[in-house]
Every structure is written in structure tokens, then in C-alpha cells.
Amino acid sequence: MKLAIVGAKGSGKSTLFRAFTGADATPVGGNAGPVVAVVKVRDPRLEWLRDKYQPKKYTPVAVEVQDFPALPDRAEIEGMKLSEMLAALREAEGLIICVRGFEDPTYPHAALLRIRAAIEDGKPVKSVEVSEADKKLLRGFRFLSDKPWVLVVSIPETGGDPKLAETIPGAFEARVAMRAKIESEVAELEPADRAAFMADLGIHELAAESLLHASFLAMGTISFFTSGEDEVRAWPIRRGANAEEAAGRIHSDLARGFIRAEVYSYDDFKAVGGEEAALKKLGKFRVEGREYVVRDGDIVNIRFSV
């Protein structure tokens, strides 16, 4: 899964990138393109399965996050052509649009107003109701305004309005307010030191984790799991996908030779202490066909023959 962070100069998007990924937002070797980092999606359900099975391999969902150069007022973006930027953005599966929610004399506040005016005056492609057949035709154009949008408002370390994100108009599938500077400092700490630092600041949950889950929600993505002693893994898939699609997400051979799916929910599995026999006794260990619609948190084992 690929997410692209975009925003005007001074919006705080590079600080957001550091908070989100813990990585440096400085381009390597003077490269004018986006800075890329990979974030592993923390899922307590998957962690529970890992702790139960102690697998040789543990694979949470990985999200590639790209920090693009600031949106320009001209056709060049610090050495990167606008056309090249748009082409690269089309490869992303979702956009994280960062706007400034604090005063900074270094940058004019007009950037936020221009973004607001553009959204109010123009309608994004995704706001237009079209048939499923037309959607398939339009998909080939990969319109940026047809992609899911997640709005992040970067607010100051103290004060600021966490609800500001809810007041900005636009076709956003999810909205998050983040104290990106503080969270970037947390991300730079060793994992063992983070809890104490967060406790001192009264931070109970990092907005960066909320941002990941908001991005999943905006993109209509859920996670199903495969688990065992060899590997515990989370698989991202579109909401509404069936068991055959889930099988293909794991490997094309599983979809091609699909026989059945053995399915049970994470919540049910945890409730019985991780014992399949107890699930079967309660009738919660199910055998499903290829048209079964996979649910978020399903643990799936595909039976196949090729």
C-alpha cells in the first residue's frame, strides 16, 4: 500500500512525515523526488497471534509513505517538474493532504485559503456518481481527485484546536489533527523510552497510529490474518472482497486452485484462548466458499489444489 503526503510549503508536511515514519525527510544525495519510508501497521490482534504462536516469521502490513516536495506556485518544484510530480502521485493509492493550522510569520496563511477555495470551487472526480462500468473506464486515467483523501491538520505543540480538521470543507474520507512536532520527537526515541516520554506529556495514543487506521478506512481497506507457527501475517484487502480474492492476495495458486476457506474471527479465537477445538465446539469455526465476503479481523486458511 502506498500513501503520498502533499502540502504547501510551511504546512508541516515534512514534520508530519518524520512523526508518521520516524525517518528523516531530507532527500538523499540532493534527490529532488519524494522521500520514501516504510511503516509497519501495528495491530494488537496480530500481536496477540504472534505471542500465541511465537512464529519464525512475523509480517504486519507494510505501508510505503512518500513525502513529496511542497506544492508549487510555478511549474518547477525545487528541480522536480510538476508533470513528473503528478505522474508519481498517480502511483499512490491514497493522498494525505497536510495543511497548516497554526500561525507562522515565515509563510503566508493564504496557502490554506487557496486550498479551501479550490476545493469549494471545483468538484473532485469522486463526487460524481457514475455506473460501475464507467468507474472501470475512468480507473485507467488514475485521476488524483478520484483517490481517497485523508486530511491532516498540523497543530502546535500546545494550544491549537484539535477539531479544526472537522471545519475544513472538502471531499476527505478521513480527518486527523496531529501535533506533528511532538510526535516526530517521539518517533525518534528508542521504543523502550517512548512510553515514559508519552506519559510525561500526557499522551495516551499517538495520532500517527490513528492516521494509519484512518488511511485504511479512507481507502476501504481491511486486514485479514494468516497464522501458525511458521508465520503470523496481516494481509490488506479491499472491503467487500471475497474469499477467492483473499486467496489470490496470498498467492495466485491459492486462487486458481481454490477449494474452500476455513474462517474464524480474531475476536472469537481470542475469547476461547486461541483453541481451535473450542471454536469448533461453539460452531464458530466456519467453512466458506469462494463468494464469502471477508471481514476485518478474519483469520483465514485456504484449502486449494493445483
Tab-separated table of C-alpha atoms in Angstrom, residues 127-306:
chain	number	residue	atom	x	y	z
A	127	SER	CA	-18.020	13.272	-6.028
A	128	VAL	CA	-19.629	12.420	-9.380
A	129	GLU	CA	-21.963	9.425	-9.319
A	130	VAL	CA	-21.204	7.052	-12.192
A	131	SER	CA	-22.075	3.473	-13.036
A	132	GLU	CA	-19.758	0.620	-12.128
A	133	ALA	CA	-18.910	0.203	-15.820
A	134	ASP	CA	-17.917	3.869	-16.085
A	135	LYS	CA	-15.838	3.567	-12.931
A	136	LYS	CA	-13.812	0.829	-14.588
A	137	LEU	CA	-13.244	3.055	-17.633
A	138	LEU	CA	-12.251	6.045	-15.504
A	139	ARG	CA	-9.868	3.965	-13.412
A	140	GLY	CA	-7.376	3.892	-16.250
A	141	PHE	CA	-6.972	7.681	-16.075
A	142	ARG	CA	-5.990	7.487	-12.380
A	143	PHE	CA	-7.403	10.926	-11.600
A	144	LEU	CA	-5.871	12.344	-8.417
A	145	SER	CA	-9.235	13.668	-7.250
A	146	ASP	CA	-10.684	10.164	-7.625
A	147	LYS	CA	-8.351	8.821	-4.950
A	148	PRO	CA	-9.221	8.675	-1.239
A	149	TRP	CA	-8.120	11.785	0.654
A	150	VAL	CA	-7.009	11.907	4.276
A	151	LEU	CA	-6.724	15.421	5.719
A	152	VAL	CA	-4.106	16.042	8.403
A	153	VAL	CA	-4.068	19.410	10.179
A	154	SER	CA	-0.736	20.045	11.863
A	155	ILE	CA	-1.422	21.916	15.103
A	156	PRO	CA	1.115	23.485	17.526
A	157	GLU	CA	2.725	21.704	20.465
A	158	THR	CA	0.397	23.465	22.897
A	159	GLY	CA	-2.987	25.025	22.273
A	160	GLY	CA	-4.443	24.826	18.812
A	161	ASP	CA	-7.818	23.349	18.010
A	162	PRO	CA	-7.868	19.542	17.526
A	163	LYS	CA	-11.325	19.924	15.961
A	164	LEU	CA	-10.023	22.254	13.235
A	165	ALA	CA	-9.775	19.321	10.830
A	166	GLU	CA	-13.562	18.894	11.023
A	167	THR	CA	-14.203	22.502	9.907
A	168	ILE	CA	-12.207	22.455	6.662
A	169	PRO	CA	-14.514	21.707	3.726
A	170	GLY	CA	-13.569	19.144	1.150
A	171	ALA	CA	-14.190	15.599	-0.015
A	172	PHE	CA	-12.000	13.944	2.627
A	173	GLU	CA	-12.690	10.350	3.617
A	174	ALA	CA	-10.932	10.847	6.961
A	175	ARG	CA	-9.638	13.772	9.026
A	176	VAL	CA	-6.910	13.834	11.685
A	177	ALA	CA	-5.345	16.605	13.791
A	178	MET	CA	-1.753	15.962	14.824
A	179	ARG	CA	0.856	17.683	16.971
A	180	ALA	CA	3.442	16.574	14.452
A	181	LYS	CA	6.472	18.204	16.080
A	182	ILE	CA	5.969	16.346	19.362
A	183	GLU	CA	5.165	13.091	17.596
A	184	SER	CA	8.276	13.410	15.425
A	185	GLU	CA	10.321	13.642	18.636
A	186	VAL	CA	8.563	10.528	19.993
A	187	ALA	CA	9.258	8.648	16.753
A	188	GLU	CA	12.980	9.395	17.053
A	189	LEU	CA	13.194	7.784	20.530
A	190	GLU	CA	14.095	4.173	21.166
A	191	PRO	CA	10.903	2.086	21.616
A	192	ALA	CA	11.781	1.429	25.263
A	193	ASP	CA	11.891	5.172	26.012
A	194	ARG	CA	8.691	6.178	24.231
A	195	ALA	CA	6.184	5.126	26.899
A	196	ALA	CA	7.823	7.213	29.626
A	197	PHE	CA	8.120	10.246	27.341
A	198	MET	CA	4.467	9.951	26.317
A	199	ALA	CA	3.383	9.569	29.956
A	200	ASP	CA	5.268	12.735	30.912
A	201	LEU	CA	3.416	14.647	28.196
A	202	GLY	CA	0.051	13.056	28.946
A	203	ILE	CA	-0.121	11.396	25.518
A	204	HIS	CA	-2.203	8.204	25.616
A	205	GLU	CA	-2.184	7.359	21.913
A	206	LEU	CA	-0.086	8.619	19.035
A	207	ALA	CA	-2.009	10.345	16.274
A	208	ALA	CA	0.374	8.667	13.820
A	209	GLU	CA	-1.300	5.319	14.614
A	210	SER	CA	-4.734	6.906	14.230
A	211	LEU	CA	-3.563	8.263	10.876
A	212	LEU	CA	-2.676	4.782	9.655
A	213	HIS	CA	-6.064	3.402	10.638
A	214	ALA	CA	-7.818	6.468	9.168
A	215	SER	CA	-5.949	5.859	5.899
A	216	PHE	CA	-7.125	2.238	5.873
A	217	LEU	CA	-10.697	3.393	6.483
A	218	ALA	CA	-10.492	6.068	3.777
A	219	MET	CA	-9.185	3.601	1.228
A	220	GLY	CA	-11.812	0.999	2.054
A	221	THR	CA	-9.106	-1.420	3.199
A	222	ILE	CA	-9.397	-4.133	5.846
A	223	SER	CA	-6.957	-6.710	7.193
A	224	PHE	CA	-7.348	-10.462	7.369
A	225	PHE	CA	-4.802	-12.738	9.008
A	226	THR	CA	-2.986	-15.983	8.357
A	227	SER	CA	-1.407	-17.527	11.430
A	228	GLY	CA	0.602	-20.518	12.535
A	229	GLU	CA	3.995	-21.497	13.904
A	230	ASP	CA	5.832	-20.609	10.688
A	231	GLU	CA	4.384	-17.112	10.224
A	232	VAL	CA	1.750	-14.726	11.545
A	233	ARG	CA	0.848	-12.212	8.847
A	234	ALA	CA	-1.652	-9.454	8.144
A	235	TRP	CA	-2.947	-9.052	4.578
A	236	PRO	CA	-4.551	-5.795	3.391
A	237	ILE	CA	-7.511	-6.228	1.062
A	238	ARG	CA	-10.378	-4.070	-0.177
A	239	ARG	CA	-13.536	-4.081	1.903
A	240	GLY	CA	-16.078	-6.319	0.179
A	241	ALA	CA	-13.504	-8.717	-1.293
A	242	ASN	CA	-14.468	-12.372	-1.347
A	243	ALA	CA	-12.547	-15.445	-0.203
A	244	GLU	CA	-11.183	-16.157	-3.687
A	245	GLU	CA	-9.723	-12.632	-3.868
A	246	ALA	CA	-8.216	-13.114	-0.423
A	247	ALA	CA	-6.649	-16.358	-1.614
A	248	GLY	CA	-5.181	-14.546	-4.615
A	249	ARG	CA	-3.792	-11.857	-2.340
A	250	ILE	CA	-1.737	-14.542	-0.623
A	251	HIS	CA	-0.679	-16.306	-3.843
A	252	SER	CA	-2.183	-16.692	-7.303
A	253	ASP	CA	-2.010	-20.502	-6.983
A	254	LEU	CA	-4.389	-20.383	-3.995
A	255	ALA	CA	-6.995	-18.528	-6.040
A	256	ARG	CA	-6.530	-20.730	-9.099
A	257	GLY	CA	-6.933	-23.951	-7.121
A	258	PHE	CA	-9.376	-22.646	-4.507
A	259	ILE	CA	-11.418	-25.370	-2.784
A	260	ARG	CA	-12.660	-23.742	0.415
A	261	ALA	CA	-11.720	-21.266	3.129
A	262	GLU	CA	-11.566	-22.147	6.808
A	263	VAL	CA	-12.508	-18.969	8.631
A	264	TYR	CA	-12.951	-17.708	12.182
A	265	SER	CA	-12.805	-14.243	13.674
A	266	TYR	CA	-9.910	-12.952	15.720
A	267	ASP	CA	-12.275	-11.848	18.495
A	268	ASP	CA	-13.807	-15.326	18.786
A	269	PHE	CA	-10.387	-17.003	18.675
A	270	LYS	CA	-9.004	-14.793	21.427
A	271	ALA	CA	-12.154	-15.261	23.561
A	272	VAL	CA	-11.589	-19.032	23.696
A	273	GLY	CA	-7.903	-18.681	24.476
A	274	GLY	CA	-6.685	-19.473	20.974
A	275	GLU	CA	-8.028	-23.030	20.890
A	276	GLU	CA	-9.472	-24.165	17.543
A	277	ALA	CA	-11.221	-27.122	19.183
A	278	ALA	CA	-13.183	-24.731	21.405
A	279	LEU	CA	-14.158	-22.683	18.357
A	280	LYS	CA	-15.437	-25.775	16.576
A	281	LYS	CA	-17.427	-26.806	19.636
A	282	LEU	CA	-19.111	-23.372	19.654
A	283	GLY	CA	-19.794	-23.558	15.914
A	284	LYS	CA	-17.583	-20.551	15.212
A	285	PHE	CA	-15.055	-22.373	13.033
A	286	ARG	CA	-16.610	-21.991	9.587
A	287	VAL	CA	-16.023	-23.487	6.162
A	288	GLU	CA	-16.801	-20.925	3.445
A	289	GLY	CA	-16.934	-20.946	-0.349
A	290	ARG	CA	-15.235	-18.631	-2.811
A	291	GLU	CA	-18.008	-15.986	-2.640
A	292	TYR	CA	-17.733	-15.487	1.116
A	293	VAL	CA	-17.123	-11.780	1.858
A	294	VAL	CA	-14.036	-11.495	4.048
A	295	ARG	CA	-14.446	-9.396	7.199
A	296	ASP	CA	-11.911	-7.272	9.026
A	297	GLY	CA	-10.108	-9.436	11.583
A	298	ASP	CA	-10.926	-12.779	9.952
A	299	ILE	CA	-8.305	-15.496	10.356
A	300	VAL	CA	-8.290	-17.429	7.082
A	301	ASN	CA	-6.801	-20.744	5.981
A	302	ILE	CA	-7.194	-21.511	2.281
A	303	ARG	CA	-7.559	-25.106	1.106
A	304	PHE	CA	-6.540	-25.479	-2.536
A	305	SER	CA	-5.355	-27.929	-5.169
A	306	VAL	CA	-3.310	-27.177	-8.314
